[in-house]
């Protein structure tokens, strides 16, 4: 029975863990989280969650050991290149690009170095945890450099005399700056992504995946969207609707005891800025409310 349960791999502890569990919980999965356990059975659905290192997720998905994985694009790409090189199965299906885990894989040199183009790195040593992604990029650019493979502390490599440049993940750039490095060239942009193993034979499991995809998309949309309610002069309805960002077919309702005023309700797929609210007020809008949306199903 238990092998019929859908298996989802998530990062055990790291930058993607909290956001991933948050998405799954918002999708209605009751997860009793005990982070020291490798596997957790979801109480209310036929799903098991596996907590593993992010580097192991692509292989587990590609080998079909798990059905789904939440992981960074960067790791998917790196492991795909590596596995393809060794003739191992490297197929997977990318299902949803998620809105967290945003970062870029960049080449950085020390602040004292002059960098005009990637060609300047010809004949240098570049330290990275992403040897395959970097190798491919250098090949594409026709640059030959020595790749120094480090699994951690890449940013200290130039200062330690291990390399002339680095290729590492950057989000804010604070770590680079703290180590006297300057971001010179972005080689890949990444975010968290939901991936599926190449083939799901079992129809029930595929149906469960499809339901989950609809829910995850709903969670993503809800996070971006807002519900706007306001009172408006009846003769300004069109002008007010034009101002509401990214909203489709708002609802216009009569207000009890007033001929001149109506209520407008709308879902906005974008952030509602203070400036928009001020413009709504200038058009005669009042009692303007902007509310978060918890779930959405189109
Ligand atoms: P594990 O123990 O699971 O191997 P890790 O140390 O390799 O963890 P984390 O640092 O938790 O991994 O990063 C996980 C993912 O978060 C990265 O692969 C990347 O997709 C994303 N990420 C977002 N911003 C950054 C950043 N500034 N530095 C590193 N990773 C980032
Ligand atoms: Zn890792």
CSV table of C-alpha atoms and ligand atoms in Angstrom, one decimal:
chain,number,residue,atom,x,y,z
A,1,UNK,CA,0.0,0.0,0.0
A,2,UNK,CA,2.6,2.5,1.1
A,3,UNK,CA,4.4,2.6,-2.3
A,4,UNK,CA,1.1,3.9,-3.8
A,5,UNK,CA,1.5,7.1,-1.8
A,6,UNK,CA,2.8,10.1,-3.7
A,7,UNK,CA,6.4,10.9,-2.7
A,8,UNK,CA,7.6,14.5,-2.6
A,9,UNK,CA,11.2,15.5,-1.9
A,10,UNK,CA,11.8,18.8,-0.1
A,11,UNK,CA,15.0,20.3,1.3
A,12,UNK,CA,15.5,19.2,4.8
A,13,UNK,CA,17.0,22.3,6.2
A,14,UNK,CA,18.1,25.3,4.2
A,15,UNK,CA,16.9,28.3,2.3
A,16,UNK,CA,14.1,26.5,0.5
A,17,UNK,CA,12.7,24.5,3.4
A,18,UNK,CA,10.3,27.0,5.1
A,19,UNK,CA,8.9,28.4,1.9
A,20,UNK,CA,8.3,24.9,0.4
A,21,UNK,CA,6.5,23.7,3.6
A,22,UNK,CA,4.5,26.8,3.6
A,23,UNK,CA,3.3,26.2,0.0
A,24,UNK,CA,2.4,22.6,0.8
A,25,UNK,CA,0.5,23.5,4.0
A,26,UNK,CA,-1.4,26.2,2.1
A,27,UNK,CA,-2.3,23.5,-0.4
A,28,UNK,CA,-4.1,21.8,2.5
A,29,UNK,CA,-1.5,19.1,3.3
A,30,UNK,CA,-1.5,18.4,7.1
A,31,UNK,CA,2.2,17.9,7.7
A,32,UNK,CA,3.4,16.9,11.1
A,33,UNK,CA,6.9,18.3,10.8
A,34,UNK,CA,9.7,16.6,12.7
A,35,UNK,CA,12.7,17.7,10.9
A,36,UNK,CA,14.9,14.8,12.1
A,37,UNK,CA,12.8,12.3,10.3
A,38,UNK,CA,13.6,11.4,6.7
A,39,UNK,CA,10.0,10.8,5.9
A,40,UNK,CA,6.7,12.2,7.1
A,41,UNK,CA,3.3,10.8,6.2
A,42,UNK,CA,0.8,13.5,5.3
A,43,UNK,CA,-2.2,12.9,7.6
A,44,UNK,CA,-5.1,13.8,5.3
A,45,UNK,CA,-3.8,12.9,1.8
A,46,UNK,CA,-2.0,9.9,0.3
A,47,UNK,CA,1.3,11.7,0.2
A,48,UNK,CA,4.7,11.2,1.9
A,49,UNK,CA,7.2,14.0,2.3
A,50,UNK,CA,10.9,13.1,2.2
A,51,UNK,CA,13.3,15.6,3.8
A,52,UNK,CA,16.7,15.4,2.0
A,53,UNK,CA,19.7,17.6,1.0
A,54,UNK,CA,18.8,19.8,-2.0
A,55,UNK,CA,21.7,18.3,-4.0
A,56,UNK,CA,20.0,14.8,-3.8
A,57,UNK,CA,16.6,16.0,-5.1
A,58,UNK,CA,17.3,16.0,-8.9
A,59,UNK,CA,18.7,12.4,-8.8
A,60,UNK,CA,15.8,11.2,-6.7
A,61,UNK,CA,13.3,12.7,-9.2
A,62,UNK,CA,15.2,11.6,-12.3
A,63,UNK,CA,15.6,8.0,-11.0
A,64,UNK,CA,11.9,8.0,-10.2
A,65,UNK,CA,12.5,7.3,-6.5
A,66,UNK,CA,10.2,10.2,-5.7
A,67,UNK,CA,7.4,11.6,-7.9
A,68,UNK,CA,7.9,15.3,-7.2
A,69,UNK,CA,10.7,17.6,-5.9
A,70,UNK,CA,10.9,21.2,-4.8
A,71,UNK,CA,14.4,22.4,-5.7
A,72,UNK,CA,16.4,25.3,-7.2
A,73,UNK,CA,16.7,25.5,-11.0
A,74,UNK,CA,20.4,25.9,-10.4
A,75,UNK,CA,20.7,22.5,-8.8
A,76,UNK,CA,18.5,20.8,-11.5
A,77,UNK,CA,20.7,22.2,-14.2
A,78,UNK,CA,24.0,21.3,-12.5
A,79,UNK,CA,22.9,17.7,-11.8
A,80,UNK,CA,21.4,17.3,-15.3
A,81,UNK,CA,24.7,18.2,-16.9
A,82,UNK,CA,26.6,16.0,-14.6
A,83,UNK,CA,24.4,13.0,-15.1
A,84,UNK,CA,24.2,13.4,-18.8
A,85,UNK,CA,28.0,13.5,-18.9
A,86,UNK,CA,28.1,10.1,-17.2
A,87,UNK,CA,25.3,8.6,-19.3
A,88,UNK,CA,22.8,8.5,-16.5
A,89,UNK,CA,19.1,9.2,-16.8
A,90,UNK,CA,18.7,13.0,-16.7
A,91,UNK,CA,15.1,13.5,-17.7
A,92,UNK,CA,12.5,15.3,-15.7
A,93,UNK,CA,9.5,17.5,-16.2
A,94,UNK,CA,9.4,21.0,-14.9
A,95,UNK,CA,5.9,21.8,-13.6
A,96,UNK,CA,5.8,25.1,-11.9
A,97,UNK,CA,8.3,28.0,-11.5
A,98,UNK,CA,7.9,29.1,-7.9
A,99,UNK,CA,8.2,32.6,-6.5
A,100,UNK,CA,11.0,32.0,-3.9
A,101,UNK,CA,14.6,30.9,-3.8
A,102,UNK,CA,15.5,33.6,-6.3
A,103,UNK,CA,19.2,33.9,-7.0
A,104,UNK,CA,21.7,34.0,-9.8
A,105,UNK,CA,24.9,32.1,-10.5
A,106,UNK,CA,27.6,34.7,-11.2
A,107,UNK,CA,31.2,35.0,-11.8
A,108,UNK,CA,33.0,37.4,-9.5
A,109,UNK,CA,36.5,38.7,-9.2
A,110,UNK,CA,38.3,40.7,-6.6
A,111,UNK,CA,37.7,44.4,-6.5
A,112,UNK,CA,41.3,45.1,-7.4
A,113,UNK,CA,41.0,43.1,-10.7
A,114,UNK,CA,39.9,44.8,-13.8
A,115,UNK,CA,37.2,42.9,-15.6
A,116,UNK,CA,36.1,44.0,-19.1
A,117,UNK,CA,34.8,40.7,-20.5
A,118,UNK,CA,34.7,37.0,-19.7
A,119,UNK,CA,37.7,36.6,-22.1
A,120,UNK,CA,39.8,38.2,-19.3
A,121,UNK,CA,39.5,34.9,-17.4
A,122,UNK,CA,41.4,32.9,-20.0
A,123,UNK,CA,44.0,30.8,-18.3
A,124,UNK,CA,42.8,31.7,-14.7
A,125,UNK,CA,41.5,29.4,-11.9
A,126,UNK,CA,37.9,29.8,-11.0
A,127,UNK,CA,36.5,28.2,-7.8
A,128,UNK,CA,32.9,27.0,-7.8
A,129,UNK,CA,30.4,24.4,-6.4
A,130,UNK,CA,28.9,24.4,-9.9
A,131,UNK,CA,31.6,22.9,-12.1
A,132,UNK,CA,29.3,21.6,-14.8
A,133,UNK,CA,27.3,24.8,-15.2
A,134,UNK,CA,30.4,26.9,-15.2
A,135,UNK,CA,32.2,24.5,-17.6
A,136,UNK,CA,29.3,24.7,-20.1
A,137,UNK,CA,29.3,28.5,-19.9
A,138,UNK,CA,33.1,28.8,-20.5
A,139,UNK,CA,32.8,26.4,-23.4
A,140,UNK,CA,30.0,28.5,-24.9
A,141,UNK,CA,32.2,31.6,-24.5
A,142,UNK,CA,35.3,29.9,-25.9
A,143,UNK,CA,37.2,30.6,-22.7
A,144,UNK,CA,39.6,28.0,-21.2
A,145,UNK,CA,40.1,28.3,-17.5
A,146,UNK,CA,40.9,25.8,-14.7
A,147,UNK,CA,37.8,25.0,-12.6
A,148,UNK,CA,38.5,24.4,-8.9
A,149,UNK,CA,35.7,22.4,-7.5
A,150,UNK,CA,34.8,23.4,-3.9
A,151,UNK,CA,31.7,22.3,-2.0
A,152,UNK,CA,31.7,25.3,0.4
A,153,UNK,CA,33.3,28.6,1.3
A,154,UNK,CA,33.8,29.4,-2.4
A,155,UNK,CA,33.8,33.2,-1.6
A,156,UNK,CA,37.0,33.0,0.4
A,157,UNK,CA,38.9,31.1,-2.4
A,158,UNK,CA,40.6,34.2,-4.0
A,159,UNK,CA,41.8,35.5,-0.7
A,160,UNK,CA,43.1,32.1,0.3
A,161,UNK,CA,45.0,32.0,-2.9
A,162,UNK,CA,43.0,29.0,-4.2
A,163,UNK,CA,41.6,30.7,-7.2
A,164,UNK,CA,41.6,34.0,-9.2
A,165,UNK,CA,37.9,34.2,-9.5
A,166,UNK,CA,34.7,32.5,-8.3
A,167,UNK,CA,31.4,31.4,-9.7
A,168,UNK,CA,28.8,31.3,-7.0
A,169,UNK,CA,25.2,31.9,-6.1
A,170,UNK,CA,24.3,35.5,-5.3
A,171,UNK,CA,21.1,37.0,-4.1
A,172,UNK,CA,21.8,40.4,-2.5
A,173,UNK,CA,25.5,40.6,-3.2
A,174,UNK,CA,26.3,41.3,0.5
A,175,UNK,CA,28.4,38.1,0.9
A,176,UNK,CA,30.5,39.0,-2.2
A,177,UNK,CA,31.0,42.6,-1.0
A,178,UNK,CA,32.0,41.4,2.5
A,179,UNK,CA,34.7,39.3,0.8
A,180,UNK,CA,36.1,42.1,-1.4
A,181,UNK,CA,34.5,40.6,-4.5
A,182,UNK,CA,32.6,42.2,-7.4
A,183,UNK,CA,29.9,40.5,-9.4
A,184,UNK,CA,31.1,40.6,-13.1
A,185,UNK,CA,28.9,38.3,-15.1
A,186,UNK,CA,25.6,36.4,-14.5
A,187,UNK,CA,25.7,33.0,-16.0
A,188,UNK,CA,22.3,31.7,-14.8
A,189,UNK,CA,19.1,33.0,-13.1
A,190,UNK,CA,17.3,30.7,-10.8
A,191,UNK,CA,14.3,30.3,-8.6
A,192,UNK,CA,12.7,27.3,-6.8
A,193,UNK,CA,10.9,25.0,-9.1
A,194,UNK,CA,8.5,22.0,-8.9
A,195,UNK,CA,9.8,19.1,-10.9
A,196,UNK,CA,8.2,15.7,-11.6
A,197,UNK,CA,9.8,12.4,-12.6
A,198,UNK,CA,9.7,11.7,-16.3
A,199,UNK,CA,6.9,9.0,-16.2
A,200,UNK,CA,4.1,8.4,-13.8
A,201,UNK,CA,2.5,5.1,-14.7
A,202,UNK,CA,-0.1,5.1,-12.0
A,203,UNK,CA,-3.3,7.1,-13.0
A,204,UNK,CA,-4.4,7.8,-9.5
A,205,UNK,CA,-1.1,9.2,-8.6
A,206,UNK,CA,-1.1,11.4,-11.8
A,207,UNK,CA,-4.6,12.7,-10.8
A,208,UNK,CA,-3.3,13.6,-7.3
A,209,UNK,CA,-0.3,15.4,-8.9
A,210,UNK,CA,-2.7,17.3,-11.2
A,211,UNK,CA,-4.9,18.4,-8.3
A,212,UNK,CA,-1.8,19.5,-6.4
A,213,UNK,CA,-0.6,21.6,-9.4
A,214,UNK,CA,-4.0,23.4,-9.5
A,215,UNK,CA,-3.7,24.1,-5.8
A,216,UNK,CA,-0.1,25.3,-5.9
A,217,UNK,CA,-0.9,27.6,-8.8
A,218,UNK,CA,-3.8,28.9,-6.7
A,219,UNK,CA,-1.5,29.5,-3.8
A,220,UNK,CA,1.0,31.4,-6.0
A,221,UNK,CA,-1.8,33.5,-7.5
A,222,UNK,CA,-3.4,34.3,-4.1
A,223,UNK,CA,0.0,35.4,-2.7
A,224,UNK,CA,0.2,38.0,-5.5
A,225,UNK,CA,-3.4,39.1,-5.5
A,226,UNK,CA,-5.5,41.4,-3.4
A,227,UNK,CA,-9.2,41.9,-2.9
A,228,UNK,CA,-10.3,45.5,-3.2
A,229,UNK,CA,-13.5,46.9,-1.8
A,230,UNK,CA,-14.6,50.5,-1.9
A,231,UNK,CA,-17.6,52.8,-2.2
A,232,UNK,CA,-17.7,55.0,-5.2
A,233,UNK,CA,-19.9,57.6,-6.9
A,234,UNK,CA,-22.2,55.8,-9.4
A,235,UNK,CA,-21.1,58.1,-12.2
A,236,UNK,CA,-17.4,57.4,-11.6
A,237,UNK,CA,-17.5,53.6,-11.8
A,238,UNK,CA,-15.8,53.3,-15.2
A,239,UNK,CA,-13.0,55.7,-14.3
A,240,UNK,CA,-12.4,53.9,-11.0
A,241,UNK,CA,-12.4,50.4,-12.6
A,242,UNK,CA,-9.7,51.7,-15.1
A,243,UNK,CA,-7.5,52.5,-12.1
A,244,UNK,CA,-7.7,49.1,-10.4
A,245,UNK,CA,-4.5,47.3,-11.4
A,246,UNK,CA,-4.9,44.0,-13.3
A,247,UNK,CA,-8.5,43.4,-12.2
A,248,UNK,CA,-11.0,41.6,-14.4
A,249,UNK,CA,-14.8,42.1,-14.2
A,250,UNK,CA,-15.3,43.8,-10.9
A,251,UNK,CA,-18.6,43.5,-9.1
A,252,UNK,CA,-20.7,46.7,-8.8
A,253,UNK,CA,-23.4,46.5,-6.1
A,254,UNK,CA,-26.0,49.0,-5.0
A,255,UNK,CA,-25.7,50.6,-1.6
A,256,UNK,CA,-28.7,50.5,0.6
A,257,UNK,CA,-30.4,53.9,0.9
A,258,UNK,CA,-28.2,55.6,-1.7
A,259,UNK,CA,-28.8,56.3,-5.4
A,260,UNK,CA,-25.5,58.1,-6.0
A,261,UNK,CA,-23.2,55.7,-4.3
A,262,UNK,CA,-22.3,52.0,-5.2
A,263,UNK,CA,-19.9,49.4,-3.8
A,264,UNK,CA,-17.2,48.0,-6.1
A,265,UNK,CA,-15.5,44.7,-5.3
A,266,UNK,CA,-12.5,43.5,-7.4
A,267,UNK,CA,-9.6,41.1,-7.4
A,268,UNK,CA,-6.4,42.7,-8.4
A,269,UNK,CA,-3.6,40.4,-9.6
A,270,UNK,CA,-1.0,43.0,-8.8
A,271,UNK,CA,0.2,44.9,-5.8
A,272,UNK,CA,-2.1,47.8,-4.9
A,273,UNK,CA,0.1,50.8,-4.1
A,274,UNK,CA,-0.8,53.8,-1.8
A,275,UNK,CA,-0.7,56.0,-4.9
A,276,UNK,CA,-3.5,54.0,-6.5
A,277,UNK,CA,-5.6,54.2,-3.4
A,278,UNK,CA,-5.0,58.0,-3.3
A,279,UNK,CA,-6.2,58.3,-6.9
A,280,UNK,CA,-9.3,56.2,-6.1
A,281,UNK,CA,-10.0,58.6,-3.3
A,282,UNK,CA,-9.6,61.6,-5.5
A,283,UNK,CA,-12.2,60.2,-7.9
A,284,UNK,CA,-14.6,60.1,-4.9
A,285,UNK,CA,-13.9,56.6,-3.6
A,286,UNK,CA,-14.3,56.0,0.1
A,287,UNK,CA,-14.0,53.2,2.7
A,288,UNK,CA,-11.3,51.7,0.5
A,289,UNK,CA,-10.2,48.3,1.7
A,290,UNK,CA,-7.3,46.1,0.3
A,291,UNK,CA,-7.4,42.6,1.7
A,292,UNK,CA,-5.1,39.6,1.3
A,293,UNK,CA,-6.5,36.5,-0.4
A,294,UNK,CA,-5.9,33.2,1.2
A,295,UNK,CA,-6.8,30.8,-1.6
A,296,UNK,CA,-7.9,31.1,-5.3
A,297,UNK,CA,-9.5,28.6,-7.7
A,298,UNK,CA,-10.3,30.0,-11.1
B,1,LIG,P1,21.8,21.4,1.6
B,1,LIG,O1,22.3,21.2,3.0
B,1,LIG,O2,20.4,21.0,1.4
B,1,LIG,O3,22.8,20.9,0.6
B,1,LIG,P2,22.8,24.0,0.7
B,1,LIG,O4,23.7,24.7,1.7
B,1,LIG,O5,23.3,23.4,-0.5
B,1,LIG,O6,21.8,23.0,1.5
B,1,LIG,P3,21.1,26.4,0.7
B,1,LIG,O7,22.2,27.4,1.0
B,1,LIG,O8,20.1,26.2,1.7
B,1,LIG,O9,21.7,25.1,0.1
B,1,LIG,O10,20.4,26.9,-0.7
B,1,LIG,C1,19.4,26.2,-1.3
B,1,LIG,C2,19.0,26.9,-2.6
B,1,LIG,O11,18.5,28.2,-2.3
B,1,LIG,C3,20.1,27.1,-3.6
B,1,LIG,O12,20.4,26.0,-4.4
B,1,LIG,C4,19.4,28.2,-4.5
B,1,LIG,O13,18.5,27.6,-5.4
B,1,LIG,C5,18.6,29.0,-3.4
B,1,LIG,N1,19.2,30.3,-3.1
B,1,LIG,C6,18.6,31.5,-3.1
B,1,LIG,N2,19.4,32.5,-2.7
B,1,LIG,C7,20.6,32.0,-2.5
B,1,LIG,C8,21.9,32.5,-2.1
B,1,LIG,N3,22.1,33.8,-1.9
B,1,LIG,N4,22.9,31.7,-1.9
B,1,LIG,C9,22.7,30.3,-2.0
B,1,LIG,N5,21.5,29.8,-2.5
B,1,LIG,C10,20.5,30.6,-2.7
B,2,LIG,ZN1,23.1,21.6,-1.2
